[in-house]
Tab-separated table of C-alpha atoms and ligand atoms in Angstrom:
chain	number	residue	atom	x	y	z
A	16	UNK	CA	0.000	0.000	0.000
A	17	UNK	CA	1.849	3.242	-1.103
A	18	UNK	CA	-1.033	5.569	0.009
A	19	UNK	CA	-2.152	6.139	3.702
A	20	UNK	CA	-5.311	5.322	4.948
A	21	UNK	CA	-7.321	8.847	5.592
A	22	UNK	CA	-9.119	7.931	9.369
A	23	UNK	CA	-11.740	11.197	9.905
A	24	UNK	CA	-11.683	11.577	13.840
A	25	UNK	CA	-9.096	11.434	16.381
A	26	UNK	CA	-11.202	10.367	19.377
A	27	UNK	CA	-10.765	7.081	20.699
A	28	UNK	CA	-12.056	5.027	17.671
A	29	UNK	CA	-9.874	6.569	15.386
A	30	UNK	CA	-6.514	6.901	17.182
A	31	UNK	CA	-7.056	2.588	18.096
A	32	UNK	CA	-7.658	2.388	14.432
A	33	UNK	CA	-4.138	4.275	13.510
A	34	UNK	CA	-2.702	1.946	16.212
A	35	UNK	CA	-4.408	-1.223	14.891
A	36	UNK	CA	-3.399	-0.222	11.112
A	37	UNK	CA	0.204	0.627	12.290
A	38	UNK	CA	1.095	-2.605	13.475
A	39	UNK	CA	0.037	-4.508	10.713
A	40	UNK	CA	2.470	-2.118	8.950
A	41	UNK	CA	-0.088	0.054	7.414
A	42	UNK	CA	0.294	4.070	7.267
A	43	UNK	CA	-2.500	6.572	8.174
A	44	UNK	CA	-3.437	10.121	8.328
A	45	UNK	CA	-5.706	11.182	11.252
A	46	UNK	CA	-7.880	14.290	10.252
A	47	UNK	CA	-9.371	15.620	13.732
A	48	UNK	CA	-11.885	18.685	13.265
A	49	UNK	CA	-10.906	20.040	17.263
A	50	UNK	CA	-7.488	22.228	17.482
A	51	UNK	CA	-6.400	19.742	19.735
A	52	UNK	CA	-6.788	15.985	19.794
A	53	UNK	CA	-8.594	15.559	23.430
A	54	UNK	CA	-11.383	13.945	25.265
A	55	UNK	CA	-13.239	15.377	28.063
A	56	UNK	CA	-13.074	14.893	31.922
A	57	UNK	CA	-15.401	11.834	32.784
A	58	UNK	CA	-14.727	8.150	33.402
A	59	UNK	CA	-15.019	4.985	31.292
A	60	UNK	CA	-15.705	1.338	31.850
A	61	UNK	CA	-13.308	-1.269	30.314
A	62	UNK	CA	-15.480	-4.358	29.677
A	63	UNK	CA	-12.760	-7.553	29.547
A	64	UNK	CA	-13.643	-7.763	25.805
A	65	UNK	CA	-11.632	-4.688	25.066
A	66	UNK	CA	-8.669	-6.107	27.358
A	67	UNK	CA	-7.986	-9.036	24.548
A	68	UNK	CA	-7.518	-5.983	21.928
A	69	UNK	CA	-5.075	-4.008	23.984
A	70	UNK	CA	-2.988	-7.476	24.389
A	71	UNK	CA	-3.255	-7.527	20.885
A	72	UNK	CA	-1.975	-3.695	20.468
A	73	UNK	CA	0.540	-4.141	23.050
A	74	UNK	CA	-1.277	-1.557	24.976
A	75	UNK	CA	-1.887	-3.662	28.163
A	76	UNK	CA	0.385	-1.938	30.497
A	77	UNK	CA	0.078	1.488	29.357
A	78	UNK	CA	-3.665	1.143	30.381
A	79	UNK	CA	-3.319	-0.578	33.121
A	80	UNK	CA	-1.123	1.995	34.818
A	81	UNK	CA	-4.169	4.383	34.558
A	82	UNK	CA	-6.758	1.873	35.389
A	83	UNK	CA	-8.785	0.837	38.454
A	84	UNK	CA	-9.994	-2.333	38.522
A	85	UNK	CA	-12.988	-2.578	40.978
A	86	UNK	CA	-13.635	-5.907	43.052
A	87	UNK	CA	-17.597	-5.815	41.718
A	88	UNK	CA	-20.318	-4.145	39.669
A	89	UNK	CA	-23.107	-3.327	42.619
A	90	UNK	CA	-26.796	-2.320	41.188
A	91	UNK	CA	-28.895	-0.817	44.003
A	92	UNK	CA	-32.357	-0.149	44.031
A	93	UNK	CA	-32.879	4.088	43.527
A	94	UNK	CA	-35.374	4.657	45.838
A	95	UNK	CA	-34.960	2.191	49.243
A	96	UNK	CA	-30.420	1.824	48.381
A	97	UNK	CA	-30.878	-1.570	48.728
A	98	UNK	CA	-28.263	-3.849	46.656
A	99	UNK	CA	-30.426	-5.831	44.318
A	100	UNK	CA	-27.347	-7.551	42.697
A	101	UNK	CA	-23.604	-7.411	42.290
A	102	UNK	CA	-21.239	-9.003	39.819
A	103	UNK	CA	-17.532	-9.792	40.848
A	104	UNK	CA	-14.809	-8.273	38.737
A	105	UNK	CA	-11.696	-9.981	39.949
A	106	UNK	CA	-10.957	-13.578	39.541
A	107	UNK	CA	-14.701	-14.593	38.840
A	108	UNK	CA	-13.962	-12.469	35.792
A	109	UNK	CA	-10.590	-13.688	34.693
A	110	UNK	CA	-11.554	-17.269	35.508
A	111	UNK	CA	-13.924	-16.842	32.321
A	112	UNK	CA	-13.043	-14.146	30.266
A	113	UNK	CA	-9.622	-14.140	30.619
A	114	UNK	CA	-9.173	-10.499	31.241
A	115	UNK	CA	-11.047	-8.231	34.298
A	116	UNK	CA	-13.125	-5.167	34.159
A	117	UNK	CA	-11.696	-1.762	34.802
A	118	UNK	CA	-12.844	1.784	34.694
A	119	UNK	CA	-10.371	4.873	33.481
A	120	UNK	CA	-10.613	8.270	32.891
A	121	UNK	CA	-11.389	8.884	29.136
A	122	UNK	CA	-8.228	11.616	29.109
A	123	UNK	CA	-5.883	9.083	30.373
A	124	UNK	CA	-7.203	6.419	28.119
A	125	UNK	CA	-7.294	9.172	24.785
A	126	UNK	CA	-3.615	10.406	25.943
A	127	UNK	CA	-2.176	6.431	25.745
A	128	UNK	CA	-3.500	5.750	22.169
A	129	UNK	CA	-2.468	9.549	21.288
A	130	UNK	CA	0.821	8.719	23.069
A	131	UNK	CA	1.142	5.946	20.807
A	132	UNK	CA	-0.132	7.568	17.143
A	133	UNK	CA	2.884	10.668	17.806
A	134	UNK	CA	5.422	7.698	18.733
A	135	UNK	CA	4.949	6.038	15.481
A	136	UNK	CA	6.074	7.536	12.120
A	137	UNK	CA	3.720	5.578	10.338
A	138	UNK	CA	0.645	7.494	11.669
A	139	UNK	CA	0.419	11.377	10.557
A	140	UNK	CA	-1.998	13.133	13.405
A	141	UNK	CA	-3.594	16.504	11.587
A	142	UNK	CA	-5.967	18.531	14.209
A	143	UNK	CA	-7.761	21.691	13.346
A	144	UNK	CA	-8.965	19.603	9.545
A	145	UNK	CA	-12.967	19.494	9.804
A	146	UNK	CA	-13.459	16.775	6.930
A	147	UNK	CA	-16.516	18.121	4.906
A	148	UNK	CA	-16.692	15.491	1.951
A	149	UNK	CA	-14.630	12.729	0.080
A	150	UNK	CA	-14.145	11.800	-4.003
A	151	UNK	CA	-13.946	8.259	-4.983
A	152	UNK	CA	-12.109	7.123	-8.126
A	153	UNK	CA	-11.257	3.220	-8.635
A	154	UNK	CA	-8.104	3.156	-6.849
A	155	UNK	CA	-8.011	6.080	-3.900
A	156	UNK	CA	-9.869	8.360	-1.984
A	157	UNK	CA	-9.549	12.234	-1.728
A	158	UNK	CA	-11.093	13.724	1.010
A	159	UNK	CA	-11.640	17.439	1.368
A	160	UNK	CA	-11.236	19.632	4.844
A	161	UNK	CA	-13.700	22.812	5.090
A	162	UNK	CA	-10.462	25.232	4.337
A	163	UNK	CA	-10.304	23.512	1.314
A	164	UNK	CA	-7.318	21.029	1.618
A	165	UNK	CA	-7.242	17.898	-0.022
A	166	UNK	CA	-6.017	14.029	0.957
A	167	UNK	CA	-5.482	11.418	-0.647
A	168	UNK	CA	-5.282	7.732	0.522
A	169	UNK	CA	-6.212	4.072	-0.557
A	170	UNK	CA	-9.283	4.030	1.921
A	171	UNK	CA	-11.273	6.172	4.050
A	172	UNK	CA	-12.201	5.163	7.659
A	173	UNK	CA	-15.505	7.704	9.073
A	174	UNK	CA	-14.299	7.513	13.041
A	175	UNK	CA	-16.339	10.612	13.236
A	176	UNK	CA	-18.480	10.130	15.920
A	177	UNK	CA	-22.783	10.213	16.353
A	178	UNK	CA	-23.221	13.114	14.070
A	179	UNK	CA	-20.539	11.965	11.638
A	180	UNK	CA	-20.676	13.349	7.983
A	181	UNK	CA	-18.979	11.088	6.113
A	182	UNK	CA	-21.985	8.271	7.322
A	183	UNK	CA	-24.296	11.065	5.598
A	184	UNK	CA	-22.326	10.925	2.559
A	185	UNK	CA	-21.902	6.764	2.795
A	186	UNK	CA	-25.420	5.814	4.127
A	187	UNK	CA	-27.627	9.008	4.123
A	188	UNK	CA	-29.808	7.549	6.589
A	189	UNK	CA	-30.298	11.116	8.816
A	190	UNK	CA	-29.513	12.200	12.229
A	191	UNK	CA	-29.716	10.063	15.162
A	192	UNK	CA	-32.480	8.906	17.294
A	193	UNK	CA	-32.645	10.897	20.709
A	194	UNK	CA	-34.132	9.016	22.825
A	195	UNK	CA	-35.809	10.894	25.437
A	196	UNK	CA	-32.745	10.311	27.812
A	197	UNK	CA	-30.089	12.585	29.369
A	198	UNK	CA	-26.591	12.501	31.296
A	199	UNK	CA	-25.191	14.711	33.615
A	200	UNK	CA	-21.799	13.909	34.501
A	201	UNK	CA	-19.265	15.335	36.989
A	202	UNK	CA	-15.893	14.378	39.092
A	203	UNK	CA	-15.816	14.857	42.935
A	204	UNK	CA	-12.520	14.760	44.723
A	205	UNK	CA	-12.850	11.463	46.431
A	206	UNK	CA	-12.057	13.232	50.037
A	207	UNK	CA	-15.651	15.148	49.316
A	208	UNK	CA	-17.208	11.559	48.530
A	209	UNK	CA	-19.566	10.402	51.621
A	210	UNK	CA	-18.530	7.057	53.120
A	211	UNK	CA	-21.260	5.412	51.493
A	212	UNK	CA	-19.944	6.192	48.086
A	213	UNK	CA	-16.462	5.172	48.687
A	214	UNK	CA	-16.727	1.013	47.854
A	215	UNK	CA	-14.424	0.272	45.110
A	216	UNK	CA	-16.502	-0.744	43.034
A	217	UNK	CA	-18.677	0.348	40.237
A	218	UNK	CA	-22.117	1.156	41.647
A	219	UNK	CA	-25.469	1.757	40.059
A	220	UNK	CA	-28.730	2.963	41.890
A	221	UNK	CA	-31.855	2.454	39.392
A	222	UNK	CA	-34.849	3.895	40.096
A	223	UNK	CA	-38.079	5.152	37.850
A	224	UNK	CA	-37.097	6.717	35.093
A	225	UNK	CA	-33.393	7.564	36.119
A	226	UNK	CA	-30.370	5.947	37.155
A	227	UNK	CA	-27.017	7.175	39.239
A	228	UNK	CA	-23.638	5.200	38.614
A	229	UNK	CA	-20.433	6.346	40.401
A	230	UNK	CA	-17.196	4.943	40.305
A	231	UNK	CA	-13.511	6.262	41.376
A	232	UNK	CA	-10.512	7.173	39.191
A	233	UNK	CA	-7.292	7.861	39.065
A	234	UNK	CA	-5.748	6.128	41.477
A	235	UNK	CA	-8.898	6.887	44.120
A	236	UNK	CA	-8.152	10.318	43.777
A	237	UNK	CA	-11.959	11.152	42.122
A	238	UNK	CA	-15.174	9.790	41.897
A	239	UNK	CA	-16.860	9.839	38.845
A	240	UNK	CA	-21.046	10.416	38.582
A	241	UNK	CA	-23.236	9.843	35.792
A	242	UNK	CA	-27.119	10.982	36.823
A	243	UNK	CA	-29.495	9.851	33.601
A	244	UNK	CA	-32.915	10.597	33.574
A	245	UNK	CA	-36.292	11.171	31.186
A	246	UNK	CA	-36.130	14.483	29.555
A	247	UNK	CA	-37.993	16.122	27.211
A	248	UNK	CA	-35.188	19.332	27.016
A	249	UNK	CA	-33.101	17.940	24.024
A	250	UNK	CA	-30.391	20.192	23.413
A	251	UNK	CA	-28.011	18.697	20.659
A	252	UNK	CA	-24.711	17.888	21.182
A	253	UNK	CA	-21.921	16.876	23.868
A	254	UNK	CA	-20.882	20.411	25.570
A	255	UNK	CA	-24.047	21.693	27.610
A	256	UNK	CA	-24.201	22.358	31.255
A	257	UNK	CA	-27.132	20.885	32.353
A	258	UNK	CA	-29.905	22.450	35.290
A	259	UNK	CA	-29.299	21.834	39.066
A	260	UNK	CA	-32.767	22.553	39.204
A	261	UNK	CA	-34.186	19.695	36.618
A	262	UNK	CA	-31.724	16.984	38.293
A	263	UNK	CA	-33.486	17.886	41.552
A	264	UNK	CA	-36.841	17.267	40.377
A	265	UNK	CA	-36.243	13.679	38.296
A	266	UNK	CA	-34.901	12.854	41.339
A	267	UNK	CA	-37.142	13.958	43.751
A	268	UNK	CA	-37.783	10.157	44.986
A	269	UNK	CA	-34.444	8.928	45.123
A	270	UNK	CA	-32.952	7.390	48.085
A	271	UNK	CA	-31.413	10.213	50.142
A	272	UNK	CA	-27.666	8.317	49.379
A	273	UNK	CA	-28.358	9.304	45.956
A	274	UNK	CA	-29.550	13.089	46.547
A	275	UNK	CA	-26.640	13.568	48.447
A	276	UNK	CA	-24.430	12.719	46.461
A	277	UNK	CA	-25.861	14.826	43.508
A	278	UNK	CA	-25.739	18.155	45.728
A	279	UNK	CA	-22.369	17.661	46.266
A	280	UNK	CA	-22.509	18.950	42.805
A	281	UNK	CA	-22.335	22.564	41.445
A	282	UNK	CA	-21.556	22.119	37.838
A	283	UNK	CA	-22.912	19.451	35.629
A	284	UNK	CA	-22.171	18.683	31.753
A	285	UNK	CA	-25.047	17.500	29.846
A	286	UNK	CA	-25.481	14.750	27.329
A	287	UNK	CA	-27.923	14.113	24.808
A	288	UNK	CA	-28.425	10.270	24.700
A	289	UNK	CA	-28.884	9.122	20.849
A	290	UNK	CA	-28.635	5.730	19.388
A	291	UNK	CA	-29.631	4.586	15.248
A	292	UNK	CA	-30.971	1.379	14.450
A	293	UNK	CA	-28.356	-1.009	13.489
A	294	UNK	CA	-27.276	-1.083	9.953
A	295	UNK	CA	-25.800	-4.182	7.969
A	296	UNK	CA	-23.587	-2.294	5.794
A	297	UNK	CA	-21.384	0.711	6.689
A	298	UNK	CA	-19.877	2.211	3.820
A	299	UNK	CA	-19.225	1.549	-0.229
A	300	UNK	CA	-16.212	1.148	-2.324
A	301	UNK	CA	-13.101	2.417	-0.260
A	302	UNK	CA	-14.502	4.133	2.458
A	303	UNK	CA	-16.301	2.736	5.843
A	304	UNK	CA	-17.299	3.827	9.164
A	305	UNK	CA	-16.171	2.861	12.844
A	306	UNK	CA	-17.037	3.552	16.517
A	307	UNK	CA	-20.363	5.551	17.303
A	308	UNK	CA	-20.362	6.586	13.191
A	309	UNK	CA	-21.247	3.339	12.442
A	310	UNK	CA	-23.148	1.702	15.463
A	311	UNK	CA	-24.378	4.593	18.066
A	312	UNK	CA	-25.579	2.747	21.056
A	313	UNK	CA	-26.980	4.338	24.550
A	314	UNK	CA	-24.535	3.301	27.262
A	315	UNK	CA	-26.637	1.303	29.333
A	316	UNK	CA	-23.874	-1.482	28.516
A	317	UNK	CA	-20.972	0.824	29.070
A	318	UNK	CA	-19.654	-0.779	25.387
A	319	UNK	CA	-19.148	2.183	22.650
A	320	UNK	CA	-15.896	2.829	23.195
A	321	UNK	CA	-14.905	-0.597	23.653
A	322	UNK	CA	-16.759	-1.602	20.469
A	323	UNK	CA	-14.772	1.009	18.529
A	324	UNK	CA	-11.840	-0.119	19.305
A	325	UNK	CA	-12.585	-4.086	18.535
A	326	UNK	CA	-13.619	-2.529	15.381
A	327	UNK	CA	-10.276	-0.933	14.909
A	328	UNK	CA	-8.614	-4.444	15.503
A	329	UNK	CA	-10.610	-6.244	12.821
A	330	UNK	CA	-10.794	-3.851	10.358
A	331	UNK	CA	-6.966	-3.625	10.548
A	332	UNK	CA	-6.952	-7.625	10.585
A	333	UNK	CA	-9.343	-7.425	6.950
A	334	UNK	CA	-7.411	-4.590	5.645
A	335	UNK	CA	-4.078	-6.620	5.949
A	336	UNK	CA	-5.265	-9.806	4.668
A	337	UNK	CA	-6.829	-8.483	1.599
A	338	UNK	CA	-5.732	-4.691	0.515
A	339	UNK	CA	-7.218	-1.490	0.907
A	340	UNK	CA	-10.295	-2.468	-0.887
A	341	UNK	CA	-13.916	-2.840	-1.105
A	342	UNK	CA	-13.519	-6.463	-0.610
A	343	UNK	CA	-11.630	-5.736	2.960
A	344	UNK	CA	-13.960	-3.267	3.915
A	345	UNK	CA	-17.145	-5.150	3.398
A	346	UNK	CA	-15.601	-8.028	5.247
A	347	UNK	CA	-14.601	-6.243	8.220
A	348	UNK	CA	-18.196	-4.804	8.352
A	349	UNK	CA	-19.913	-8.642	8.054
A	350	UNK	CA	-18.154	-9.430	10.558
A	351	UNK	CA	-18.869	-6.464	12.543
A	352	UNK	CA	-22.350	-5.731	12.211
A	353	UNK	CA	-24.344	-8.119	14.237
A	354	UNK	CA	-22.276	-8.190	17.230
A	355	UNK	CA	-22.347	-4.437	17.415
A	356	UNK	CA	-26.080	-4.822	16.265
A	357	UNK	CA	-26.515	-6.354	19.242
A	358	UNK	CA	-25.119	-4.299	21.741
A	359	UNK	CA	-27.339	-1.356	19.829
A	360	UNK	CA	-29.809	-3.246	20.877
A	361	UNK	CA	-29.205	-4.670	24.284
A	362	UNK	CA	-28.190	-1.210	25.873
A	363	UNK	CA	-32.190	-0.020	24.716
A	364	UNK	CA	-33.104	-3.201	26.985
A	365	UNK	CA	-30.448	-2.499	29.895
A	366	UNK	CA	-31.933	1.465	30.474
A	367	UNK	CA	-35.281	-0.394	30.458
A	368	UNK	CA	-34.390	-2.517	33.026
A	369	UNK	CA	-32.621	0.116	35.259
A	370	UNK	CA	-35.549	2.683	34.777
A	371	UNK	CA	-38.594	0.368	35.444
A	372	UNK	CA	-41.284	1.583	37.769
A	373	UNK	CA	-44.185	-0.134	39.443
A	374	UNK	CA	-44.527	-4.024	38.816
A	375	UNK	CA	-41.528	-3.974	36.686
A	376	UNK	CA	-39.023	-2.533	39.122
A	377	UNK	CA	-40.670	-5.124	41.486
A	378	UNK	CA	-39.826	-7.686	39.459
A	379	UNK	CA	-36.079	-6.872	38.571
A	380	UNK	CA	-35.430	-6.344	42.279
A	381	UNK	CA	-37.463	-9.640	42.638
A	382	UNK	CA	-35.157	-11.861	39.685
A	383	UNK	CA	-31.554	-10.443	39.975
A	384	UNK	CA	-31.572	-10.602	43.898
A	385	UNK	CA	-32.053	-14.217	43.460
A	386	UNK	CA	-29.591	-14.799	40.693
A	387	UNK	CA	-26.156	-16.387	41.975
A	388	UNK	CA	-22.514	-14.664	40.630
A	389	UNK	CA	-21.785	-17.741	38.432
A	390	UNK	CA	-25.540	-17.185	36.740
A	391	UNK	CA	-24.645	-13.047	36.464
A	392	UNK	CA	-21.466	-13.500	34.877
A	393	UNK	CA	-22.507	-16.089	32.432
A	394	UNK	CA	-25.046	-13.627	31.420
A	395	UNK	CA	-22.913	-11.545	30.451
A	396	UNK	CA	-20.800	-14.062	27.673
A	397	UNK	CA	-21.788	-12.978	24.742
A	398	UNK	CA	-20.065	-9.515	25.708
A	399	UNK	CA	-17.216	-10.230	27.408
A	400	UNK	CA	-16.023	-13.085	25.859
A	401	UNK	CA	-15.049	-10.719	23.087
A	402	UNK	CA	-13.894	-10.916	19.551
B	520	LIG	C1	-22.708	9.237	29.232
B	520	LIG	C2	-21.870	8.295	28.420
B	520	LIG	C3	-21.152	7.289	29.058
B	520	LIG	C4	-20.392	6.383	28.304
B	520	LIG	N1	-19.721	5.387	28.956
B	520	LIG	C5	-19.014	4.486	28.241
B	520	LIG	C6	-18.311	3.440	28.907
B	520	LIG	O1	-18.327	3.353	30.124
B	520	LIG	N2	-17.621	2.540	28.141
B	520	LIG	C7	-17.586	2.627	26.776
B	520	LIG	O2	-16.933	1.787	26.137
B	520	LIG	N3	-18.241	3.606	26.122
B	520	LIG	C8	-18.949	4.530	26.823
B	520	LIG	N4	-19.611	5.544	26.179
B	520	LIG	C9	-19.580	5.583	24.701
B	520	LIG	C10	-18.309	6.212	24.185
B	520	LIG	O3	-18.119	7.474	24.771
B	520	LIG	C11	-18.368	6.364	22.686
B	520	LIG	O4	-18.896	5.209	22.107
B	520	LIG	C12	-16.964	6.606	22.104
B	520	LIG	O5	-16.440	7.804	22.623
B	520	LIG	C13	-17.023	6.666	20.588
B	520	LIG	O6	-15.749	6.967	20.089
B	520	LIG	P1	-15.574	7.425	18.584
B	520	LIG	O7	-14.123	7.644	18.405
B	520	LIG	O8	-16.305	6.503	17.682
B	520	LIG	O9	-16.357	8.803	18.491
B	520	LIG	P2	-16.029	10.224	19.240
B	520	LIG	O10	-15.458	10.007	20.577
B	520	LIG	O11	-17.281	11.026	19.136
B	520	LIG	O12	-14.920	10.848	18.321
B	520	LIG	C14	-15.221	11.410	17.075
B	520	LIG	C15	-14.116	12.395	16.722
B	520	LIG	O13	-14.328	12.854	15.396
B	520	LIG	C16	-14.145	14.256	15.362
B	520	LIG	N5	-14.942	14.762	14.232
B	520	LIG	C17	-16.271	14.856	14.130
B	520	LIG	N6	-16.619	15.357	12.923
B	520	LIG	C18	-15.464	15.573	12.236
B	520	LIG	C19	-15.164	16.069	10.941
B	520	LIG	N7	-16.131	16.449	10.083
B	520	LIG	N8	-13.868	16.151	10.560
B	520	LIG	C20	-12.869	15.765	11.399
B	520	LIG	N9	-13.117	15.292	12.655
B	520	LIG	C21	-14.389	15.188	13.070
B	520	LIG	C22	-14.635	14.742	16.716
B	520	LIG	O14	-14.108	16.007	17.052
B	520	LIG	C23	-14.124	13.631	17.631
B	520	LIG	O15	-12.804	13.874	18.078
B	520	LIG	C24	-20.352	6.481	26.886
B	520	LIG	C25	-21.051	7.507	26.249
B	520	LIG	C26	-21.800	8.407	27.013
B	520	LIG	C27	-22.540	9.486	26.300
C-alpha cells in the first residue's frame, strides 16, 4: 500500500484504528476537526472484551497503569439503596473471560492511544482539519477539509463520531435517534465523597425513570457520577451544562444516598443520549465507518468505546489480509455488524431494566436478587467473551 489510509476523527475510535493499522504495517493520516486531539473529563468502563484488543496492540500496560480495577459491579435499588445484585470483577472475571473489568478516565485512556499515534512515524496526526466530503475514483480516496485542503489515501475510515458526515455521505440515513434520555456527569474529589460512596466498586442505583452510577478514578483520587434521567429538554450535542434545578426534580424520589451525592454537585455537563438502528452495511467502495459513526448505542452497557476499538482491531486484521479495498472493507463490516447490532440493541433493553417503575421494578429487584454470581457472569458471555 503506497497511500495512507485517511481515518476522519481522532477520538478514541480513530486513534485505536491508527494503532491497529500501524502494526500490521499500514500508514494513516488522522484528520481531527478540534485544534487539539482531546477527550473530556469523565470516566469509562473497560469491559474484559476490550482487554484481549489491547494485548493484541501491546497496549496492556500502558492502560493498566491508569486503570482501576474494581472488586464488583453493585446495582442498588434508587429509591430504598438496597443492593439488588452485584457481579464480581476480579478472579470470577478472569476465571472466564480471561481479562477483568476496569474503569479509566477517558483523558488518560485518549492520551495512551495519542501517546502511541505521535510515537509512530507511520501514523500522521492533523488537528484543526474538519473533513466536509470525500471523491472516490477506482483506486483512492480524496477527502476534502472545510479550508479547502485535499487528501489522498487508498481508503477512508468515518471515526467521526454520532453526528458523523462522512456516514451522511456513505449511508444518508439522517440524524440520530434521541431518545428521550439525558446525562449529567461530573468528578468529585474522592475526600468530598460520603462514606457510602467510597466502595471500590462500580455502583449503580436504578430507580423510575433515572439511574445514578459512580465509580472512582485515578488512582482513588476522584469519583466519577453519571445521573441519567427522562427528559424532554433535548439540546443537541456533547458540551451543555445541564440544570441543578431539573436533576433535583427527576430525582425527587431517590434514596437520600443518591440526593446527596448529587448536591455535592455545582456544575454538571449534559449529554444528549442518541442511538440509530443497526445497519448491515457501513460504507461503499473504499470508504467505511467505525465507533459511534457506524453503530451509536446508549450506554446502558458501558460498550461504545470498547466496540470502537474491537472494530479498529478487525478492520486492521481485513485490511491486511486483503488490501485497501472494497472487498476488505465489506468483510470487516460482516463481521462487525451483528455483534455491534446487538449491543445497539441490548443497551435499549439495559436502560429499560434500570428505569422500570411499578410491577416492573418489582420484578427486577425480585429476579436479579435471586440470581447467583456464576448465573450473572454467564449472562454476560456474549459480551465479554469478546472478539
Ligand atoms: C454518558 C456516556 C457514558 C459512556 N460510557 C461508556 C463506557 O463506560 N464505556 C464505553 O466503552 N463507552 C462509553 N460511552 C460511549 C463512548 O463514549 C463512545 O462510544 C466513544 O467515545 C465513541 O468513540 P468514537 O471515536 O467513535 O467517536 P467520538 O469520541 O465522538 O470521536 C469522534 C471524533 O471525530 C471528530 N470529528 C467529528 N466530525 C469531524 C469532521 N467532520 N472532521 C474531522 N473530525 C471530526 C470529533 O471532534 C471527535 O474527536 C459512553 C457515552 C456516554 C454518552
Amino acid at each position: 500500500m503506497s497511500q495512507p489510509v485517511i481515518i476522519v476523527g481522532g477520538g478514541i475510535g480513530g486513534l485505536a484504528a491508527a494503532i491497529a493499522m500501524e502494526r500490521k504495517g499500514i500508514a494513516s493520516v488522522v484528520l481531527e476537526r478540534a485544534t487539539q486531539f482531546s477527550e473530556i473529563g469523565a470516566g469509562i468502563q473497560l469491559g474484559p472484551n476490550v482487554w484481549k484488543i489491547f494485548e493484541r496492540l501491546g497496549l496492556t500496560e500502558k492502560v493498566r497503569a491508569l486503570a482501576i480495577f474494581p472488586n464488583r459491579l453493585v446495582m442498588r435499588d434508587g429509591i430504598t439503596a438496597e443492593e439488588v445484585t452485584s457481579v464480581p470483577c476480579k478472579e470470577p472475571m478472569v476465571n472466564v473471560f480471561g481479562y477483568e473489568y476496569a474503569l479509566i478516565h477517558r483523558a488518560d485512556m485518549h492520551e495512551v492511544l495519542l501517546r502511541e499515534c505521535q510515537a509512530s512515524s507511520a501514523v500522521t496526526l492533523v488537528s484543526g482539519a474538519s473533513v466536509c466530503g470525500f471523491e472516490e475514483s477506482e483506486d483512492q480516496v480524496i477527502v476534502r477539509t472545510e479550508d479547502d485542503r485535499r487528501w489522498t489515501g487508498c481508503a477512508l475510515i468515518g471515526a467521526d463520531g454520532l453526528w458523523s458526515k462522512i456516514r451522511e455521505s456513505l449511508i444518508g440515513d439522517g440524524g440520530p435517534r434521541v431518545s428521550g434520555h439525558v446525562a449529567y456527569r461530573a468528578v468529585l474529589p474522592y475526600e468530598q465523597a460520603p462514606e457510602y460512596a467510597t466502595e471500590h466498586a462500580m455502583t449503580i442505583y436504578c430507580g423510575p425513570g433515572f439511574h445514578l452510577v459512580h465509580y472512582p478514578l485515578r488512582g482513588g483520587k476522584l469519583l466519577n457520577l453519571v445521573a441519567v434521567f427522562h427528559s424532554k429538554r433535548f439540546d443537541e450535542g456533547w458540551d451543555a451544562y445541564g440544570d441543578p434545578a431539573e436533576l433535583a426534580q427527576k430525582f425527587a424520589t431517590a434514596h437520600p444516598n443518591v440526593r446527596n451525592l448529587l448536591a455535592k454537585i455545582d456544575q454538571w455537563r449534559m449529554w444528549i443520549l442518541c442511538d440509530r438502528e443497526p445497519v448491515a452495511v457501513w460504507g461503499s467502495g473504499r470508504a467505511t465507518l467505525l465507533g459511534d459513526a457506524a453503530h451509536p448505542m446508549l450506554q446502558y452497557l458501558a460498550q461504545g468505546a470498547c466496540m470502537a476499538i474491537e472494530d479498529a482491531w478487525v478492520l486492521a486484521e481485513s485490511v491486511s489480509t486483503r488490501g485497501a479495498n472494497s472487498v476488505a472493507l465489506r468483510e470487516y463490516e460482516k463481521q462487525r455488524y451483528l455483534r455491534t447490532g446487538r449491543c445497539q440493541i441490548m443497551a435499549r433493553v439495559y436502560g429499560d431494566v434500570y428505569h422500570a417503575e411499578g410491577v416492573a421494578r418489582e420484578l427486577r429487584n425480585k429476579l436479579l436478587t435471586q440470581r447467583t454470581s456464576e448465573q450473572a457472569i454467564a449472562g454476560f458471555e456474549w459480551l465479554y467473551r469478546g472478539i
